[in-house]
Each structure stands twice: as structure tokens, then as C-alpha cells.
Amino acid sequence: MTLEKESLGLLQEALARLEEGFDSLPKFDRDPNLDALRTVLLEVAERMQDNYPYPHPLYVGQMLKPPTEIARLAYMLSLWINPNNHALDGGRASSAMEKEAVAEIAKMFGWETHLGHLTSGGTMANLEALWVAGNLQPNKKVVASNQAHYAHARICSMLRIPFQSVPCDSHARMDIVALKKLLQEDDIGTVVVTIGTTATGSIDPLPEILELQAEYGFRIHADTAYGGYFMLVDNLDAEARAAFDCIKQVDSIVVDPHKHGLQPYGCGCILFKDPSVGKIYKHDSPFTYFSSEELHLGEISFECSRAGSSAVALWATQRLLPLIPGGEFAGYLSKSRKAALTLFEKLQNDSRFVVAFPPELDIVVWVVKSQSASESSRLAKEIFKAAAQENLHLALANLPKELFLETGEGINWDQDSITCLRSCLMKPEHLDWIDSIWQTLDAVTTKVLNT
Ligand SMILES: *Cc1c(COP(=O)(O)O)cnc(C)c1O
């Protein structure tokens, strides 16, 4: 595997341009000890060899995707300034870039106005969403499906908001009948709708949940940390498309630019439809703000110091690859989805495997056909290990047996969950590599099943 280095030359040129902005200052140089730097840096390079090859297309395991060149370069470039987006004093340009980039994301979901900002990740963004929800709906329950991200339950316990999980259907989507029953019996303040679950990329039935909202009245928070950017693609199935098409009706949205938005880690995003929720954040800080009449990003965020570089990287990425249907960025995601559909088809046509359901995004989950759930789980772990030895990196996921009620005929359920093989086909290159991925999977499966 080679690492892309050609673009680094641009960084020199851009640093010279950045320097020009500070020409009027008295000369001030730093003089690093290059020998000492070199020793440690090469040591770091060696330490970093101890990683799975995340950027390579044969890494098809967990949710890991390399940042795109422009994000990497813009992030590095801005490190010479190291802006802090807590307050405008700490990062003037990068705060403006954050507002612009976040507005583009809001627009992608169909919002012309919003309140929002970047966070260090999806968990912090969800924390803010549920904190606002809890303030607006005091003492009422928050519910999320049992396939929602586990952090929702934990966040609610932190905020001392009562939480309940809602069962899923056989496609790992929130069961609408179960939700309706809860709404009839209980005081539900907020429903967390997951658009792209972390394990399987499943999409809760938002159109039906909106119908229930009209009847029962509750807030809807959409956790699209993983799936949000699929808003832009042209090859979703009808149910998934319908959910995205009404996403602008929800009250808050979380999306992770560091998942599918080509960003380095440290970039999540929270958006509220109603900008007036900003009043909930209101506080008086004696020391941070003095340069602007405007609402500082630090005034509407939990986190104080935040990486301005994250905002710069995101802004630059969206400048190069705008968030528009039919654009280059959308094309990347369509390819990922197509790769997932191709893998799904191959698995479905192979009698050694059982697939629970077709992928709704670009995550595929399958089990090894076997007489029992425990034996199938053992085989999945063996295939996982054998594949890694052949440089094919898959993931494992433990999923409840309910997901296999339709397709897992003949499996003796000697345990309630089953270890599945799982692939997040997040890189556009996965589509071109799918035959090679399949060949290795095929070969190692044959080997494992014959020993
Ligand atoms: C990844 C993920 C999160 C958590 O986001 P982090 O950025 O890892 O903190 C929350 N919800 C969903 C659906 C996710 O996929």
C-alpha cells in the first residue's frame, strides 16, 4: 500500500500564502532541531505501522474511512494558526467557515434556517440534542429503538431523563406497532429516529413516525450520524428514500462529517430546526467574549475549546465537493451503496451464507449457515480471522436472533444472539474491489468449512 504524498507540495505553497497575511509583524522565527524531530517522527511512523490498513479497499470492517486529501491538507494548513472555535477571538476565519459549512449541511437536509455547530463527534452532538429535548419536555421519556446507538441510553442517564428502548422489526428498524403502544401508555417527550443504525445501516420508518407525531405530539430527533449524507444519493430503495424525503420535518439532526463526510476524527454536527432553542444554552461567561455582537459559537455549544481546524477542513471539503445530488461527493456514496448491493447479491446466491435483509445503506451483515446459532457464531469468528490473514479485514457483530426470523430458517437457536460477519463498504473504491473481496471471502470460507 502506498500513501498519497504528492499533494503535500501544495501545503508549502499554501503556507507561503498564509504567511503573507502576517507580513507586517516583526520578524519571528522558530528554529526546530530537525535531527531530534526526525528521530521521534520516524519512531512514530514505526509505531503507527501497528494498525489495520484502514485506507485500503481490502479493509471492509468497521466504520473507518480515510479523510480526503483536501480535508487533510486544509486541516494541516490551519494548524500553523491552530484556531479555537470556542469564541471569535480564538478563531475568526474558522468560526465564519464553521457557520458556512454547517449551513450547507442544514441546506442538504432542506433547512434554510437552523441553529447548529460542529462538535467533536456524534456522541457530543446527540448529547446536546437530548439536553435541549429534555429542557423542552421536562420529565417526559426519551425513546429510541434497541438498535439505536447505545450512547442514547447513557446520555439520558447522565441527564437524568427517563429512557426506554423500543423493539425492532426483522430489518432492525423501530417497530411502529411497539412505538404506538408506548405512546398510548406513557408520556413520551422525544422519539430518537435512527437513519442508518450503527450495526446494520437500518433506517427507522420516519414517515410513519411523523404520522404518530401528528396524533400524539412529541419531539423527533434524527440520529443520522452514520447515514445522513445518503440524503444525496440516487440509488436508495423506496422506503429509505421516503425517510430521507421527510427528514426536514424533524426537530433536530445529528450527522458525523467524520464518518461519511471525508473528515478526520473530531467532526460531528448538531442541527436544530428552530433557532430559538439557542436561548436554552444562554449563560454569562466573564472572560471569553468581547469582540463581537454576534452569537458566538461557544455560546451555543457544550464544548468550550474546539478545533477550528475541523471547521477549516470541512469547509474546504465542501468547497471542492459540494453537497449536491448528482455531484462528485454524492457519486462516491452511490458507489458505496452499489458495492453493498453487489456483495449482498453474491452472499444471497451462496448457500453457505444467510443474509438477514438487503442493506438500506452500505453496510452488509450476514451469518454462516449452520445447524445452530452457537456453531454459526464460531464459524464467523474463524472466517474473520482467516480473512485477516489473507489481508481482507471484515468486522464481527453480535445481533439478536429476531433479525433472522425471516431468512434464518433451520438455524437451531441455542442462544439469543448470533455473531455475524459485517462489512461497511464506505470507500468508493470498494465497488472496483468487490470481486477481489469476494474471491478472498469465498476462498477462506471454503477453507474454514473444510477443517
Ligand atoms: C457513530 C454513531 C454515533 C456516535 O458518534 P461518534 O462520532 O462515534 O461519537 C451515534 N449514532 C450513530 C447512529 C452512529 O453511527
mmCIF file of C-alpha atoms and ligand atoms in Angstrom, residues 63 120-124 126 147-149 151-152 194-199 223-227 254 256 258-259 265 267-268, ligand 1:
data_model
loop_
_atom_site.group_PDB
_atom_site.id
_atom_site.type_symbol
_atom_site.label_atom_id
_atom_site.label_comp_id
_atom_site.label_asym_id
_atom_site.label_seq_id
_atom_site.Cartn_x
_atom_site.Cartn_y
_atom_site.Cartn_z
ATOM 1 C CA MET A 63 -16.809 2.374 10.106
ATOM 2 C CA SER A 120 -16.092 16.595 18.480
ATOM 3 C CA GLY A 121 -18.341 13.775 17.276
ATOM 4 C CA GLY A 122 -21.794 12.242 17.114
ATOM 5 C CA THR A 123 -21.946 11.435 20.798
ATOM 6 C CA MET A 124 -21.483 15.053 21.882
ATOM 7 C CA ASN A 126 -26.560 13.667 20.444
ATOM 8 C CA GLN A 147 -30.686 -0.878 17.572
ATOM 9 C CA ALA A 148 -30.118 2.860 18.172
ATOM 10 C CA HIS A 149 -26.623 3.866 19.262
ATOM 11 C CA ALA A 151 -24.991 6.238 23.826
ATOM 12 C CA HIS A 152 -28.604 7.485 23.809
ATOM 13 C CA THR A 194 -32.074 6.436 13.682
ATOM 14 C CA ILE A 195 -31.434 6.998 9.994
ATOM 15 C CA GLY A 196 -28.739 4.389 9.462
ATOM 16 C CA THR A 197 -28.127 2.253 12.549
ATOM 17 C CA THR A 198 -24.528 1.650 13.503
ATOM 18 C CA ALA A 199 -24.681 -2.138 13.236
ATOM 19 C CA ASP A 223 -29.655 10.437 14.613
ATOM 20 C CA THR A 224 -28.116 10.336 11.150
ATOM 21 C CA ALA A 225 -24.541 10.253 12.457
ATOM 22 C CA TYR A 226 -23.773 7.471 10.033
ATOM 23 C CA GLY A 227 -26.404 7.741 7.331
ATOM 24 C CA VAL A 254 -27.060 14.802 14.149
ATOM 25 C CA ASP A 256 -20.965 12.968 11.547
ATOM 26 C CA HIS A 258 -16.003 12.254 10.333
ATOM 27 C CA LYS A 259 -17.968 9.178 9.293
ATOM 28 C CA TYR A 265 -11.877 12.445 13.514
ATOM 29 C CA CYS A 267 -16.012 16.373 13.458
ATOM 30 C CA GLY A 268 -19.663 15.839 14.345
HETATM 31 C C1 LIG B 1 -21.209 6.567 15.177
HETATM 32 C C2 LIG B 1 -22.573 6.827 15.644
HETATM 33 C C3 LIG B 1 -22.805 7.612 16.787
HETATM 34 C C4 LIG B 1 -21.691 8.108 17.656
HETATM 35 O O1 LIG B 1 -20.914 9.035 17.015
HETATM 36 P P1 LIG B 1 -19.369 9.292 17.397
HETATM 37 O O2 LIG B 1 -18.950 10.243 16.357
HETATM 38 O O3 LIG B 1 -18.689 7.961 17.330
HETATM 39 O O4 LIG B 1 -19.338 9.855 18.775
HETATM 40 C C5 LIG B 1 -24.115 7.881 17.123
HETATM 41 N N1 LIG B 1 -25.134 7.398 16.390
HETATM 42 C C6 LIG B 1 -24.957 6.625 15.308
HETATM 43 C C7 LIG B 1 -26.138 6.122 14.540
HETATM 44 C C8 LIG B 1 -23.659 6.307 14.900
HETATM 45 O O5 LIG B 1 -23.469 5.512 13.829
#
